[in-house]
Coordinates of C-alpha atoms in Angstrom, one line a residue:
X227 CA 34.1 112.5 130.7
X228 CA 37.6 111.1 130.7
X229 CA 37.0 109.1 127.5
X230 CA 35.6 112.2 125.8
X231 CA 38.6 114.3 126.9
X232 CA 40.9 111.5 125.6
X233 CA 39.1 111.4 122.3
X234 CA 39.3 115.2 121.8
X235 CA 43.0 115.1 122.7
X236 CA 43.6 112.2 120.4
X237 CA 41.9 113.9 117.5
X238 CA 43.7 117.2 118.0
X239 CA 47.1 115.5 118.3
X240 CA 46.6 113.4 115.2
X241 CA 45.6 116.5 113.2
X242 CA 48.6 118.4 114.6
X243 CA 50.9 115.6 113.6
X244 CA 49.3 115.4 110.1
X245 CA 51.4 118.2 108.8
X246 CA 54.4 117.2 106.7
X247 CA 57.6 118.1 108.6
X248 CA 60.9 119.5 107.4
X249 CA 63.9 118.2 109.4
X250 CA 67.4 119.8 109.0
X251 CA 70.7 120.1 110.8
X252 CA 72.9 123.1 111.2
X253 CA 76.6 122.9 110.5
X254 CA 78.2 120.4 112.8
X255 CA 81.3 121.7 114.6
X256 CA 84.4 119.5 115.1
X257 CA 83.5 118.9 118.8
X258 CA 80.0 117.6 118.0
X259 CA 79.7 113.9 117.0
X260 CA 75.9 113.6 116.7
X261 CA 72.9 115.8 117.1
X262 CA 69.1 115.3 117.2
X263 CA 67.4 116.8 114.2
X264 CA 65.2 119.9 114.5
X265 CA 61.9 120.7 112.8
X266 CA 61.9 123.9 110.9
X267 CA 58.9 126.0 111.8
X268 CA 58.8 129.7 110.8
X269 CA 56.8 132.5 112.4
X270 CA 53.9 132.1 110.0
X271 CA 53.9 128.3 110.2
X272 CA 50.8 126.4 111.4
X273 CA 52.8 123.3 112.3
X274 CA 53.6 124.4 115.8
X275 CA 51.8 121.9 118.0
X276 CA 53.0 118.6 116.5
X277 CA 55.0 116.1 118.6
X278 CA 58.7 116.5 118.2
X279 CA 59.2 112.7 118.2
X280 CA 56.7 112.0 115.4
X281 CA 57.6 111.9 111.7
X282 CA 54.6 112.3 109.5
X283 CA 54.4 110.4 106.2
X284 CA 55.9 112.4 103.4
X285 CA 58.2 114.5 105.7
X286 CA 61.4 115.8 104.1
X287 CA 64.8 115.5 105.7
X288 CA 67.7 117.6 104.3
X289 CA 71.1 115.8 104.4
X290 CA 74.3 117.9 103.9
X291 CA 77.9 116.9 103.1
X292 CA 79.8 115.4 106.0
X293 CA 76.5 114.1 107.6
X294 CA 74.7 110.8 107.9
X295 CA 71.0 110.7 108.8
X296 CA 69.5 108.0 111.0
X297 CA 65.8 107.5 111.5
X298 CA 65.0 105.6 114.8
X299 CA 61.5 104.2 115.0
X300 CA 60.5 102.7 118.4
X301 CA 64.2 102.6 119.4
X302 CA 65.4 100.8 116.3
X303 CA 67.3 102.2 113.4
X304 CA 65.1 101.8 110.4
X305 CA 66.6 104.2 107.8
X306 CA 70.0 105.5 107.0
X307 CA 71.2 108.0 104.4
X308 CA 74.7 109.5 103.9
X309 CA 74.2 111.0 100.4
X310 CA 73.7 114.8 100.4
X311 CA 70.3 115.9 99.2
X312 CA 66.6 115.6 100.1
X313 CA 65.3 112.5 101.7
X314 CA 61.5 111.9 101.7
X315 CA 60.2 109.6 104.4
X316 CA 57.2 107.8 102.9
X317 CA 57.0 104.6 105.0
X318 CA 56.0 106.2 108.3
X319 CA 53.3 104.7 110.5
X320 CA 52.0 108.2 111.1
X321 CA 49.6 109.3 108.2
X322 CA 49.5 112.8 106.7
X323 CA 46.5 114.3 105.1
X324 CA 48.8 116.3 102.8
X325 CA 50.7 113.4 101.2
X326 CA 49.5 110.5 99.1
X327 CA 45.9 109.4 98.5
X328 CA 43.5 111.6 100.5
X329 CA 40.8 108.9 101.1
X330 CA 43.3 106.4 102.3
X331 CA 44.9 109.0 104.6
X332 CA 41.5 109.9 106.1
X333 CA 40.9 106.2 106.9
X334 CA 44.4 105.9 108.5
X335 CA 43.8 109.1 110.4
X336 CA 40.7 107.8 112.1
X337 CA 42.5 104.5 112.9
X338 CA 45.3 106.5 114.5
X339 CA 42.7 108.5 116.5
X340 CA 41.2 105.3 117.8
X341 CA 44.7 104.0 118.8
X342 CA 45.6 107.2 120.6
X343 CA 42.4 107.1 122.6
X344 CA 43.7 103.9 124.2
X345 CA 46.8 105.9 125.3
X346 CA 44.8 108.7 126.8
X347 CA 45.3 110.9 123.8
X348 CA 49.0 110.4 123.6
X349 CA 50.9 109.2 120.5
X350 CA 52.0 105.8 121.8
X351 CA 54.9 106.0 119.3
X352 CA 58.4 107.4 119.2
X353 CA 60.2 108.4 116.0
X354 CA 63.5 110.4 115.9
X355 CA 65.9 111.8 113.4
X356 CA 69.6 112.0 114.2
X357 CA 72.5 113.4 112.3
X358 CA 76.0 111.8 112.7
X359 CA 79.1 113.8 111.9
X360 CA 81.1 111.9 109.3
X361 CA 83.9 114.4 108.9
X362 CA 87.4 114.0 110.3
X363 CA 87.3 114.9 114.0
X364 CA 90.6 116.7 114.3
X365 CA 92.6 118.2 117.2
X366 CA 92.5 115.3 119.6
X367 CA 95.5 115.8 121.9
X368 CA 97.4 112.9 123.5
X369 CA 100.5 112.6 125.6
X370 CA 102.2 109.8 127.5
X371 CA 102.2 110.7 131.1
X372 CA 104.2 107.5 131.8
X373 CA 107.0 106.3 129.6
X374 CA 106.1 103.9 126.8
X375 CA 108.4 100.9 126.1
X376 CA 110.2 101.1 122.7
X377 CA 112.5 98.5 121.2
X378 CA 115.6 99.9 119.5
X379 CA 116.9 97.7 116.7
X380 CA 120.0 98.5 114.7
X381 CA 121.0 95.4 112.6
X382 CA 124.1 97.3 111.2
X383 CA 125.8 97.0 114.6
X384 CA 123.7 94.2 116.1
X385 CA 121.9 96.5 118.6
X386 CA 118.7 95.2 120.2
X387 CA 117.7 96.9 123.4
X388 CA 114.5 98.2 125.1
X389 CA 114.2 101.8 126.2
X390 CA 111.4 104.1 127.5
X391 CA 110.2 107.1 125.5
X392 CA 107.7 109.9 125.9
X393 CA 105.8 111.5 123.1
X394 CA 102.9 113.8 122.6
X395 CA 100.9 115.2 119.6
X396 CA 97.5 115.1 118.0
X397 CA 95.4 112.6 116.1
X398 CA 92.2 112.7 114.1
X399 CA 89.5 110.0 113.8
X400 CA 86.4 109.5 111.7
X401 CA 83.1 107.8 112.2
X402 CA 83.0 105.1 109.5
X403 CA 80.0 103.1 110.7
X404 CA 77.2 105.4 112.0
X405 CA 74.9 102.5 113.1
X406 CA 77.6 101.0 115.3
X407 CA 78.4 104.4 116.7
X408 CA 74.8 105.1 117.5
X409 CA 74.0 101.6 118.8
X410 CA 77.1 101.1 121.1
X411 CA 78.0 104.7 122.1
X412 CA 75.5 107.5 122.0
X413 CA 72.0 105.8 121.7
X414 CA 68.9 107.9 122.3
X415 CA 69.9 111.4 123.4
X416 CA 68.6 114.9 123.5
X417 CA 70.4 117.8 121.9
X418 CA 74.0 117.1 121.1
X419 CA 76.4 114.2 121.7
X420 CA 79.9 115.8 122.0
X421 CA 83.3 114.3 121.7
X422 CA 84.2 115.1 125.3
X423 CA 81.7 112.4 126.3
X424 CA 84.2 109.7 125.0
X425 CA 87.5 111.6 124.8
X426 CA 88.9 110.2 128.0
X427 CA 88.0 106.6 127.0
X428 CA 89.5 107.0 123.5
X429 CA 92.7 108.5 124.8
X430 CA 93.2 105.7 127.4
X431 CA 92.7 103.0 124.7
X432 CA 95.0 104.9 122.3
X433 CA 97.9 105.0 124.7
X434 CA 97.4 101.4 125.5
X435 CA 97.6 100.5 121.8
X436 CA 100.8 102.6 121.3
X437 CA 103.0 99.9 122.7
X438 CA 102.2 97.2 120.2
X439 CA 102.1 99.8 117.4
X440 CA 105.6 101.0 118.3
X441 CA 106.7 97.3 118.4
X442 CA 105.6 96.9 114.8
X443 CA 107.5 100.1 113.8
X444 CA 110.7 99.1 115.6
X445 CA 110.7 95.7 113.9
X446 CA 111.2 97.6 110.6
X447 CA 114.4 99.2 112.0
X448 CA 112.9 102.7 112.6
X449 CA 114.6 104.6 115.4
X450 CA 112.6 106.4 117.9
X451 CA 114.1 109.8 116.8
X452 CA 112.7 109.1 113.3
X453 CA 109.1 108.4 114.4
X454 CA 107.8 111.8 113.3
X455 CA 108.6 110.8 109.7
X456 CA 106.6 107.6 109.9
X457 CA 103.2 108.8 111.2
X458 CA 101.3 107.1 108.3
X459 CA 102.8 103.7 109.3
X460 CA 101.9 104.4 113.0
X461 CA 98.3 105.2 112.1
X462 CA 98.0 102.0 110.1
X463 CA 99.5 100.0 113.0
X464 CA 97.2 101.7 115.5
X465 CA 94.1 100.9 113.3
X466 CA 95.3 97.3 113.1
X467 CA 95.6 97.1 116.9
X468 CA 92.3 99.0 117.6
X469 CA 90.3 97.5 114.7
X470 CA 88.4 95.0 117.0
X471 CA 87.6 97.7 119.6
X472 CA 87.2 100.9 117.7
X473 CA 86.3 99.7 114.2
X474 CA 84.1 96.7 115.0
X475 CA 82.5 98.2 118.2
X476 CA 82.5 102.0 118.0
X477 CA 82.5 102.4 114.2
X478 CA 85.5 104.7 114.5
X479 CA 88.8 104.7 112.6
X480 CA 92.0 106.7 113.1
X481 CA 92.5 109.0 110.1
X482 CA 95.8 110.7 110.9
X483 CA 98.4 110.5 113.7
X484 CA 100.8 113.3 114.4
X485 CA 103.8 113.4 116.7
X486 CA 105.0 116.8 117.9
X487 CA 108.0 115.5 119.9
X488 CA 109.5 112.2 121.1
X489 CA 112.4 111.7 123.4
X490 CA 114.0 109.1 125.6
X491 CA 115.4 109.5 129.1
X492 CA 119.0 110.8 129.4
X493 CA 120.2 107.5 130.7
X494 CA 118.8 105.6 127.7
X495 CA 120.1 108.1 125.2
X496 CA 123.6 107.9 126.8
X497 CA 123.5 104.1 126.8
X498 CA 122.5 104.0 123.1
X499 CA 125.3 106.4 122.1
X500 CA 127.8 104.5 124.1
X501 CA 126.8 101.2 122.5
X502 CA 126.9 102.7 119.0
X503 CA 130.4 104.2 119.8
X504 CA 131.7 100.9 121.0
X505 CA 130.3 99.2 117.9
X506 CA 132.2 101.6 115.7
X507 CA 135.4 100.8 117.5
X508 CA 135.0 97.1 116.6
X509 CA 136.5 98.2 113.2
X510 CA 140.3 98.1 113.8
X511 CA 140.9 101.0 111.5
X512 CA 138.3 103.2 113.3
X513 CA 139.7 102.1 116.7
X514 CA 143.3 102.9 115.6
X515 CA 142.3 106.3 114.3
X516 CA 140.6 107.2 117.6
X517 CA 143.6 105.9 119.5
X518 CA 146.0 107.9 117.5
X519 CA 143.9 111.1 118.0
X520 CA 143.8 110.5 121.7
X521 CA 147.5 109.9 121.9
X522 CA 148.2 113.0 119.9
X523 CA 146.2 115.1 122.3
X524 CA 148.0 113.5 125.2
X525 CA 151.4 114.3 123.6
X526 CA 150.4 117.9 123.2
X527 CA 149.2 118.1 126.8
X528 CA 152.5 116.4 128.0
X529 CA 154.6 118.9 125.9
X530 CA 152.8 121.8 127.5
X531 CA 153.4 120.4 131.0
X532 CA 156.5 122.4 132.1
X533 CA 155.8 122.3 135.8
X534 CA 158.1 119.2 136.1
X535 CA 160.8 120.6 133.8
X536 CA 161.3 120.4 130.0
X537 CA 163.2 117.1 130.3
X538 CA 160.4 115.3 132.1
X539 CA 157.8 116.7 129.7
X540 CA 159.6 115.5 126.6
X541 CA 160.3 112.1 128.3
X542 CA 156.6 111.7 129.0
X543 CA 155.8 112.7 125.5
X544 CA 158.3 110.1 124.0
X545 CA 157.0 107.4 126.3
X546 CA 153.4 108.0 125.2
X547 CA 154.5 108.0 121.6
X548 CA 156.4 104.7 121.9
X549 CA 153.6 103.0 124.0
X550 CA 150.8 104.3 121.8
X551 CA 152.4 103.9 118.5
X552 CA 152.9 100.2 118.9
X553 CA 149.2 99.7 119.8
X554 CA 148.0 101.8 116.9
X555 CA 150.3 100.0 114.5
X556 CA 148.9 96.7 115.6
X557 CA 145.3 97.9 115.0
X558 CA 146.2 99.3 111.5
X559 CA 147.8 95.9 110.7
X560 CA 144.7 94.1 111.7
X561 CA 142.7 96.4 109.5
X562 CA 144.9 95.7 106.5
X563 CA 144.7 92.0 107.1
X564 CA 140.9 92.2 107.1
X565 CA 141.0 94.2 103.9
X566 CA 143.3 91.7 102.2
X567 CA 141.2 88.8 103.3
X568 CA 138.0 90.4 101.8
X569 CA 137.2 89.2 98.3
X570 CA 138.4 91.7 95.7
X571 CA 136.3 92.6 92.7
X572 CA 137.4 91.0 89.5
X573 CA 139.3 93.4 87.2
X574 CA 139.4 93.3 83.5
X575 CA 142.8 92.1 82.3
X576 CA 144.2 94.2 79.4
X577 CA 144.5 92.2 76.1
X578 CA 148.1 91.7 75.1
X579 CA 149.3 92.9 71.8
X580 CA 149.5 89.4 70.1
X581 CA 146.2 88.1 71.5
X582 CA 143.0 87.7 69.5
X583 CA 139.3 87.3 70.4
X584 CA 137.4 84.3 69.1
X585 CA 133.8 84.5 68.0
X586 CA 132.8 82.7 71.2
X587 CA 134.2 85.6 73.2
X588 CA 137.4 83.9 74.5
X589 CA 140.7 85.8 74.4
X590 CA 143.5 83.6 73.1
X591 CA 147.2 84.0 72.4
X592 CA 147.8 80.8 70.3
X593 CA 146.6 79.8 66.8
X594 CA 143.5 78.0 68.1
X595 CA 140.8 79.0 70.5
X596 CA 141.2 77.4 73.9
X597 CA 137.5 77.2 74.4
X598 CA 135.9 76.0 71.1
X599 CA 139.0 75.0 69.1
X600 CA 138.4 77.4 66.1
X601 CA 141.6 78.4 64.3
X602 CA 142.9 81.9 64.6
X603 CA 141.7 84.0 61.6
X604 CA 144.3 85.1 59.1
X605 CA 145.4 88.7 59.4
X606 CA 145.2 89.1 55.6
X607 CA 142.0 88.4 53.6
X608 CA 141.1 88.5 49.9
X609 CA 138.1 90.5 48.8
X610 CA 135.7 89.3 46.0
X611 CA 137.3 91.9 43.8
X612 CA 140.7 90.1 44.2
X613 CA 142.3 92.7 46.4
X614 CA 144.3 91.4 49.4
X615 CA 143.6 93.5 52.6
X616 CA 144.6 93.5 56.2
X617 CA 141.9 95.8 57.6
X618 CA 138.1 95.4 58.1
X619 CA 137.2 96.9 54.8
X620 CA 138.5 96.4 51.2
X621 CA 140.9 99.2 50.2
X622 CA 139.7 98.9 46.6
X623 CA 135.9 98.5 46.6
X624 CA 135.1 99.3 50.3
X625 CA 133.3 96.0 51.0
X626 CA 133.5 94.8 54.7
X627 CA 135.5 91.7 55.6
X628 CA 133.3 88.6 55.4

């Protein structure tokens, strides 16, 4: 009785799975990374009892833009298609009476019935269709809860110091290898595989990779305040750091990286400004200008101080002027000495009235060239017409001087 029931169940299931199926996928939203395909069955369809995990031979799979289709047969990816259009599955192990040669399909159908009897009428097979979202997954927020080290390099003033910065923004990534993504991340699943399943892991690895990525950017002399203008370079640096993990394991690559704000601590910002200010004062002229400005302000404050009497106020102002003026004068003198010691650009010397230029380009004052020894050309010359001239053209016939 049990064998008869299994036989009836096997025959009915094989016939139910003989219908050609039509698999499709609705529009994939940005927060959905993968989805299991659905069979389209309308109200008047007779294909309502087939197994969801069986793909009959000759079934059609519709692939849209921004999607990649995977066929998994017995747990292994056997087909992949990322081109938009219609995909016909004609290498299935499940025969269809409505596709291909009818006599061969009938024979295969009876073989399949005999196989299913051994499984109690069940299929003994598992075939699935998955769609992977290959569009840019945008709007992934990140933020550094703890400060990230950043190296500040300014070769103009010889500055090389490590500070801590905080930044936040958004980034987008893209699935560039659907097989790696399916094999190492999502695997067999029902329904949808959403990005919040891996969001925490990706964010943690991204923040870990920020430090070496920022190190590459700082080596190029980019200041932390200019990071929002170098987001493309940061994305490339992150992909280089994460290539072994995301690219070669997850099949994911960062598309864009945006920075909404970046700032350092007040102590670090104050330290950098102080170092830059001190570096500017290493120039004697800049230091002298700052000193003169400070002394002028001090003189004005001393002149306004009448509480000790006008005589003491003016005496204090004169003492400040005498003391400060000498120091400023010394600084200006040092600046002039440095300017004089610097090599001056060569200037063109004006040609004297009695000098002449040889054909080799040397300017001479004598009758012979000091470079090649050629004699100085005569001021007067005789044209072929017999006219004696002193200019570049003959005054009689207009011929140029030879």
